mmCIF file of C-alpha atoms in Angstrom:
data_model
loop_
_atom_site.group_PDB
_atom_site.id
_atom_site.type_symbol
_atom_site.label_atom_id
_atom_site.label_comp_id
_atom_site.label_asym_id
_atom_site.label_seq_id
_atom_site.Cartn_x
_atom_site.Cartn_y
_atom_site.Cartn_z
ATOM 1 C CA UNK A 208 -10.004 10.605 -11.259
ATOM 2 C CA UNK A 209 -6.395 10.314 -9.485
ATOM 3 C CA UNK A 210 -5.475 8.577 -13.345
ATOM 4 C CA UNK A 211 -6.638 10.939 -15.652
ATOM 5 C CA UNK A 212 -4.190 13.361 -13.857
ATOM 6 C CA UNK A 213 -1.064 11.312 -13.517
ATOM 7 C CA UNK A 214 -1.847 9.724 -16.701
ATOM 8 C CA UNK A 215 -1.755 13.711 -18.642
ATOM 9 C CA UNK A 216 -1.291 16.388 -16.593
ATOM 10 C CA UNK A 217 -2.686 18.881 -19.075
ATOM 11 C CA UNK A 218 -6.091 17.118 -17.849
ATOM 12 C CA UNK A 219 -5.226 19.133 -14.754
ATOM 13 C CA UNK A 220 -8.346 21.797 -14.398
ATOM 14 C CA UNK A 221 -10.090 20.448 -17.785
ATOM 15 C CA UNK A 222 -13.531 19.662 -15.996
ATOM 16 C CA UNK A 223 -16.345 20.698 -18.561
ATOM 17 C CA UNK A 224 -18.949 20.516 -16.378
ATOM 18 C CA UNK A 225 -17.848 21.999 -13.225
ATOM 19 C CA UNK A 226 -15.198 24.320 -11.597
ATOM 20 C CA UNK A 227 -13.358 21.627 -9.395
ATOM 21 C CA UNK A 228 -13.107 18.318 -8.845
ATOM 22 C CA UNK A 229 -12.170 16.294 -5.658
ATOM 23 C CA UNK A 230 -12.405 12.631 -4.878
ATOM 24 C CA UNK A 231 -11.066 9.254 -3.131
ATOM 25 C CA UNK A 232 -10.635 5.748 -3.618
ATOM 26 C CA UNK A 233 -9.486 2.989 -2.022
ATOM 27 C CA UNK A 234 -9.444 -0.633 -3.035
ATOM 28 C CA UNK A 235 -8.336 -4.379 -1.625
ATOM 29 C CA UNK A 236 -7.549 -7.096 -3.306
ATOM 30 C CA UNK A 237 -6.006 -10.488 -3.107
ATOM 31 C CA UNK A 238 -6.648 -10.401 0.485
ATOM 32 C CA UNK A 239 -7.210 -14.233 0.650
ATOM 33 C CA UNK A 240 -3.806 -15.002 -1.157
ATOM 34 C CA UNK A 241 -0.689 -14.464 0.610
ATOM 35 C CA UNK A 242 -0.046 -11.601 -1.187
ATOM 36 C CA UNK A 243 -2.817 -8.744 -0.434
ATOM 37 C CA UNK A 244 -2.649 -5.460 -1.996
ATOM 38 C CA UNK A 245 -4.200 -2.435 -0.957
ATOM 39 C CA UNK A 246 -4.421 0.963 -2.941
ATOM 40 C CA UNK A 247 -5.681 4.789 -1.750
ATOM 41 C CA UNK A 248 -5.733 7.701 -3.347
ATOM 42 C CA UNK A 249 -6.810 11.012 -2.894
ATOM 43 C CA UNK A 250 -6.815 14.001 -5.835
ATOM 44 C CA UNK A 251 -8.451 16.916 -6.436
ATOM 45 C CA UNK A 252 -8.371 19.534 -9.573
ATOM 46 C CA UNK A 253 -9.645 23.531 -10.329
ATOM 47 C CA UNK A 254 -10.010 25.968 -12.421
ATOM 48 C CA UNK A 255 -8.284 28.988 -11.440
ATOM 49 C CA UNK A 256 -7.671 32.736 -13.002
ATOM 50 C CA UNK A 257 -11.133 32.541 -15.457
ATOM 51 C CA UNK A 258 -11.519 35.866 -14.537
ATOM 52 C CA UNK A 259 -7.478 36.855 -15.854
ATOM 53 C CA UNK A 260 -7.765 35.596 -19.068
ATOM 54 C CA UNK A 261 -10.350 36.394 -21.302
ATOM 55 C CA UNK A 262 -10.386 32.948 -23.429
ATOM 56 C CA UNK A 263 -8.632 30.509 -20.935
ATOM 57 C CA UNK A 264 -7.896 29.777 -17.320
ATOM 58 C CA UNK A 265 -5.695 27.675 -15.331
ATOM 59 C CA UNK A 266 -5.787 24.481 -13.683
ATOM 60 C CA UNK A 267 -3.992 23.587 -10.235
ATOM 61 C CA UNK A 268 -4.361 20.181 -9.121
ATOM 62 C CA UNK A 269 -2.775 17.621 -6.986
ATOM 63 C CA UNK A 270 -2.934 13.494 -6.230
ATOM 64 C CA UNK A 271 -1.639 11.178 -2.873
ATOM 65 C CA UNK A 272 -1.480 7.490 -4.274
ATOM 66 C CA UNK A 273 -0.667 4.487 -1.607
ATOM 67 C CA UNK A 274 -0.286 1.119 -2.754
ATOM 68 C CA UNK A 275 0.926 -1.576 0.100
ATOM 69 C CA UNK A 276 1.463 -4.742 -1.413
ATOM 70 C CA UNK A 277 3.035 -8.415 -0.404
ATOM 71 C CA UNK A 278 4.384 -10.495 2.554
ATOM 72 C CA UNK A 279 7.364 -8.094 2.769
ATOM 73 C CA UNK A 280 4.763 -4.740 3.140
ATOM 74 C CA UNK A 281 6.217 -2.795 -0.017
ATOM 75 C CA UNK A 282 5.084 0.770 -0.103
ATOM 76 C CA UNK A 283 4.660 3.214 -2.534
ATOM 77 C CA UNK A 284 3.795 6.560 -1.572
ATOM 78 C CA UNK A 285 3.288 9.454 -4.622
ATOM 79 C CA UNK A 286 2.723 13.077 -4.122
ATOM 80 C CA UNK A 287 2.124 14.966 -7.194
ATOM 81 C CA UNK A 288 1.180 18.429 -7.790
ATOM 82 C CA UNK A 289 -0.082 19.576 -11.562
ATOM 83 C CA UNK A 290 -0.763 22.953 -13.234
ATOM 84 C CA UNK A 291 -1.779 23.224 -16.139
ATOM 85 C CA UNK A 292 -3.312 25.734 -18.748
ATOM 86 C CA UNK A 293 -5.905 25.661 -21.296
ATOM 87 C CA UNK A 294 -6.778 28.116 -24.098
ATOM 88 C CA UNK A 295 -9.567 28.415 -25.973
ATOM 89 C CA UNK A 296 -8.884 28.593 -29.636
ATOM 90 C CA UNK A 297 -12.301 30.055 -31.257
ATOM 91 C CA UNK A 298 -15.339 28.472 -30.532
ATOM 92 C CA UNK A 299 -14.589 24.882 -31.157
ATOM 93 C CA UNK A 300 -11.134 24.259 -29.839
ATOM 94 C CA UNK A 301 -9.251 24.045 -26.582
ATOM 95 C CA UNK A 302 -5.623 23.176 -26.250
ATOM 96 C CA UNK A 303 -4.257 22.389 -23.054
ATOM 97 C CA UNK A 304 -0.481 22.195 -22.068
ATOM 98 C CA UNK A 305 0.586 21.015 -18.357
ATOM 99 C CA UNK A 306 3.230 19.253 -16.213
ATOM 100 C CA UNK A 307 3.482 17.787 -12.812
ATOM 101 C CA UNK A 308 6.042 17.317 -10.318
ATOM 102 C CA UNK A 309 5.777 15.074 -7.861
ATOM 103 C CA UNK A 310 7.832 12.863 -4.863
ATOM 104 C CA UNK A 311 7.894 9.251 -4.653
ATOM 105 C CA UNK A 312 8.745 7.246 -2.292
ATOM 106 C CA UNK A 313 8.823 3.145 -1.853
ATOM 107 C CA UNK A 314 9.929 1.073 1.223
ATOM 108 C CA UNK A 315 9.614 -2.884 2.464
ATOM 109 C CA UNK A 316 9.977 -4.788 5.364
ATOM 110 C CA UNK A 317 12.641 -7.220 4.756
ATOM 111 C CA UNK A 318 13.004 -8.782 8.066
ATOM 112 C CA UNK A 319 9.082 -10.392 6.484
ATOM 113 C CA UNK A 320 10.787 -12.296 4.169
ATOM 114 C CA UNK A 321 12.449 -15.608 3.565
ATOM 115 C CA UNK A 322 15.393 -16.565 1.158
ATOM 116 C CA UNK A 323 16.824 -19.299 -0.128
ATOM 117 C CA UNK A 324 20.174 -18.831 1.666
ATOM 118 C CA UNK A 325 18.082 -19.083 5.062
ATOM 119 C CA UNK A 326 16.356 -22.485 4.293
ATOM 120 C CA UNK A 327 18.876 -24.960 6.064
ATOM 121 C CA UNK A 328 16.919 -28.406 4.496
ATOM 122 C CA UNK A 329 14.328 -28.371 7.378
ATOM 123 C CA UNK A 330 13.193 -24.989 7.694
ATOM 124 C CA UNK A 331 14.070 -20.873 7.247
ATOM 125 C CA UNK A 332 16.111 -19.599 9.486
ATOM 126 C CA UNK A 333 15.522 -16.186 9.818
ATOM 127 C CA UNK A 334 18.703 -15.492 11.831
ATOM 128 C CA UNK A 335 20.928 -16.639 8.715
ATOM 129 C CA UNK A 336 22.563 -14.099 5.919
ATOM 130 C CA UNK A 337 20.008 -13.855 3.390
ATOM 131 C CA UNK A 338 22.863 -13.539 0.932
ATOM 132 C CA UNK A 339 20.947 -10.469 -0.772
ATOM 133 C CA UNK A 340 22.137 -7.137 -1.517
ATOM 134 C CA UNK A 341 20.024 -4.640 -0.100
ATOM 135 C CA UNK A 342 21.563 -1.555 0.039
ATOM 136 C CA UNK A 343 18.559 0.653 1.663
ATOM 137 C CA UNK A 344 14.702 -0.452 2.436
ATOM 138 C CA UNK A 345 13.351 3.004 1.756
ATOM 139 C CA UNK A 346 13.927 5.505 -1.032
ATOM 140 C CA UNK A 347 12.685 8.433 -2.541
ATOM 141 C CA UNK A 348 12.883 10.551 -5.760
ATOM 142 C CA UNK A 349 11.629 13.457 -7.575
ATOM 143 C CA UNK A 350 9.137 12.835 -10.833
ATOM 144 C CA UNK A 351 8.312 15.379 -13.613
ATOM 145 C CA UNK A 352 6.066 14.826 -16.221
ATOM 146 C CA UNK A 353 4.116 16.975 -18.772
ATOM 147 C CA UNK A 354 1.447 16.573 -21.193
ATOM 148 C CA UNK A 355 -0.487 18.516 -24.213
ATOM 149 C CA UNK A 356 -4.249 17.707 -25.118
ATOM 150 C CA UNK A 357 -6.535 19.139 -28.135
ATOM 151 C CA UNK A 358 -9.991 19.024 -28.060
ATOM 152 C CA UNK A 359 -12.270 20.043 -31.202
ATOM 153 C CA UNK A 360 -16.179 20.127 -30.842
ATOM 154 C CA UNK A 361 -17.471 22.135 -34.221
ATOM 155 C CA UNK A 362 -21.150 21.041 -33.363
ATOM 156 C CA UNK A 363 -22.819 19.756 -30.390
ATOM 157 C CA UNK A 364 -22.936 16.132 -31.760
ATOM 158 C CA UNK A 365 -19.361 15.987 -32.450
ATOM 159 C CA UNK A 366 -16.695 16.126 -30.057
ATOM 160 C CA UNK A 367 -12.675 14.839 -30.729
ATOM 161 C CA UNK A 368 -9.981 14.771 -27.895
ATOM 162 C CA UNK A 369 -6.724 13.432 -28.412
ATOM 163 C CA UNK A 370 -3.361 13.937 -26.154
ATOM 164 C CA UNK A 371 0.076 13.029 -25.518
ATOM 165 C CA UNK A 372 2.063 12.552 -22.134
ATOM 166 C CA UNK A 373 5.855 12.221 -21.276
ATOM 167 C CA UNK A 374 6.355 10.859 -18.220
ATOM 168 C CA UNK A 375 9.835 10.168 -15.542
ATOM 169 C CA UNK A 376 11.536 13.199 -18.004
ATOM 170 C CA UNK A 377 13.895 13.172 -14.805
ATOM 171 C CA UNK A 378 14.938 9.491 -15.385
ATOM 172 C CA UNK A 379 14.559 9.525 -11.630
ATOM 173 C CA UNK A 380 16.683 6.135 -10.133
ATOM 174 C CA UNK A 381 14.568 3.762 -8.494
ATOM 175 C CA UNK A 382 16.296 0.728 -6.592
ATOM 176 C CA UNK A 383 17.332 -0.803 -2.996
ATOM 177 C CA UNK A 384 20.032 -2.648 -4.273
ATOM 178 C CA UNK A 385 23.343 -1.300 -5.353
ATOM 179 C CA UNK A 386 23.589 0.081 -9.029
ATOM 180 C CA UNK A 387 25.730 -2.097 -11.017
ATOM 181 C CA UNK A 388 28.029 -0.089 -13.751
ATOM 182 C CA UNK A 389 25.740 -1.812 -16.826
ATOM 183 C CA UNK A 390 22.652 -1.273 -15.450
ATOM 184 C CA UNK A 391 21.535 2.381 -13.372
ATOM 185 C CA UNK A 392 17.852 1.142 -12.400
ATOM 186 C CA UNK A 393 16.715 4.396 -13.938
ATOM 187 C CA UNK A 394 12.732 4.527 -14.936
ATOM 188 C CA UNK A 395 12.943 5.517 -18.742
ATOM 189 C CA UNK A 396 10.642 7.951 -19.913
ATOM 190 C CA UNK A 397 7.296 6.437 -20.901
ATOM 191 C CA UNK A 398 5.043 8.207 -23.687
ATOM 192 C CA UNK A 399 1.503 7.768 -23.479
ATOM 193 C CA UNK A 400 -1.045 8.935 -26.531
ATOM 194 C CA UNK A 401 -4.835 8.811 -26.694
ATOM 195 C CA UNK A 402 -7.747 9.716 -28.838
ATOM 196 C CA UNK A 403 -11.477 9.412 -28.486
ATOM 197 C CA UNK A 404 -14.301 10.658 -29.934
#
């Protein structure tokens, strides 16, 4: 799925049962509220090079995610591509070490909204200063992230696979206001780790 390669991109090419992978989804919800949100996606993953390493092969992958959401339209538009490799370590272990780099970018409609500023005690006027301090309604950045899984499987009823992902290493700024001096609207990295048996 789109999530088990944005989540770790060392999952990039790590299909056990077949040599690719492709797929879509797309899902509504809240469509009777007056905030509906709608999310697509589209991914697909492969093993590449078996044939150039005698114990391990590559994985090349990649992942469009959509999500438009709200009154004011906001949409967020990700394009990631992921490599990754994996290496066979005897006959019951495979580690796998990958990264992804990908483009995001988010925009919104404001002219859909209302503010307090524009209510004038009987209604919104939409003509009025919003008194809001947009300074763009679209952006974009660059996002890298990389990941390292293990997987041990000594017999064929036992099989152990843990991981650990690093993810917005770039710190990439994300905002359509101004950045104040105290505060740079930066994503921090986020660290996600996993095990399951």
């Amino acid at each position: 799925s789109p999530i088990s390669l944005t989540t770790n991109p060392a999952n990039t090419g790590f299909i056990p049962d077949a040599d690719y992978r492709i797929g879509a989804h797309y899902r509504s919800q809240w469509s009777s509220v007056p905030v509906p949100f709608k999310t697509m996606s589209i991914y697909g993953d492969a093993q590449v090079f078996r044939d150039r390493f005698e114990t391990g092969w590559i994985g090349l992958g990649g992942v469009i995610l959509r999500d438009v959401a709200g009154s004011g339209n906001l949409t967020s538009t990700k394009i990631y591509g992921s490599a990754a490799y994996h290496q066979m370590l005897g006959n019951t272990g495979l580690l796998s070490a990958g990264f992804n780099v990908g483009v995001s970018n988010k925009h919104v409609d404001i002219t859909r909204f209302t503010f307090d500023n524009q209510w004038n005690g009987k209604f919104f006027d939409v003509q009025a200063p919003s008194g809001e301090n947009f300074a763009q309604t679209n952006i974009s950045y660059l996002d890298v992230q990389l990941g390292l899984n293990y997987a041990w499987f000594p017999t064929d009823n036992i099989y152990l696979h843990a991981g650990l992902s690093a993810q917005h290493l770039n710190k990439p700024r994300e905002t359509f206001f101004n950045s104040s001096p105290t505060y740079n609207n930066r994503l921090s990295p986020r660290y996600i780790a996993f095990a399951d048996a």
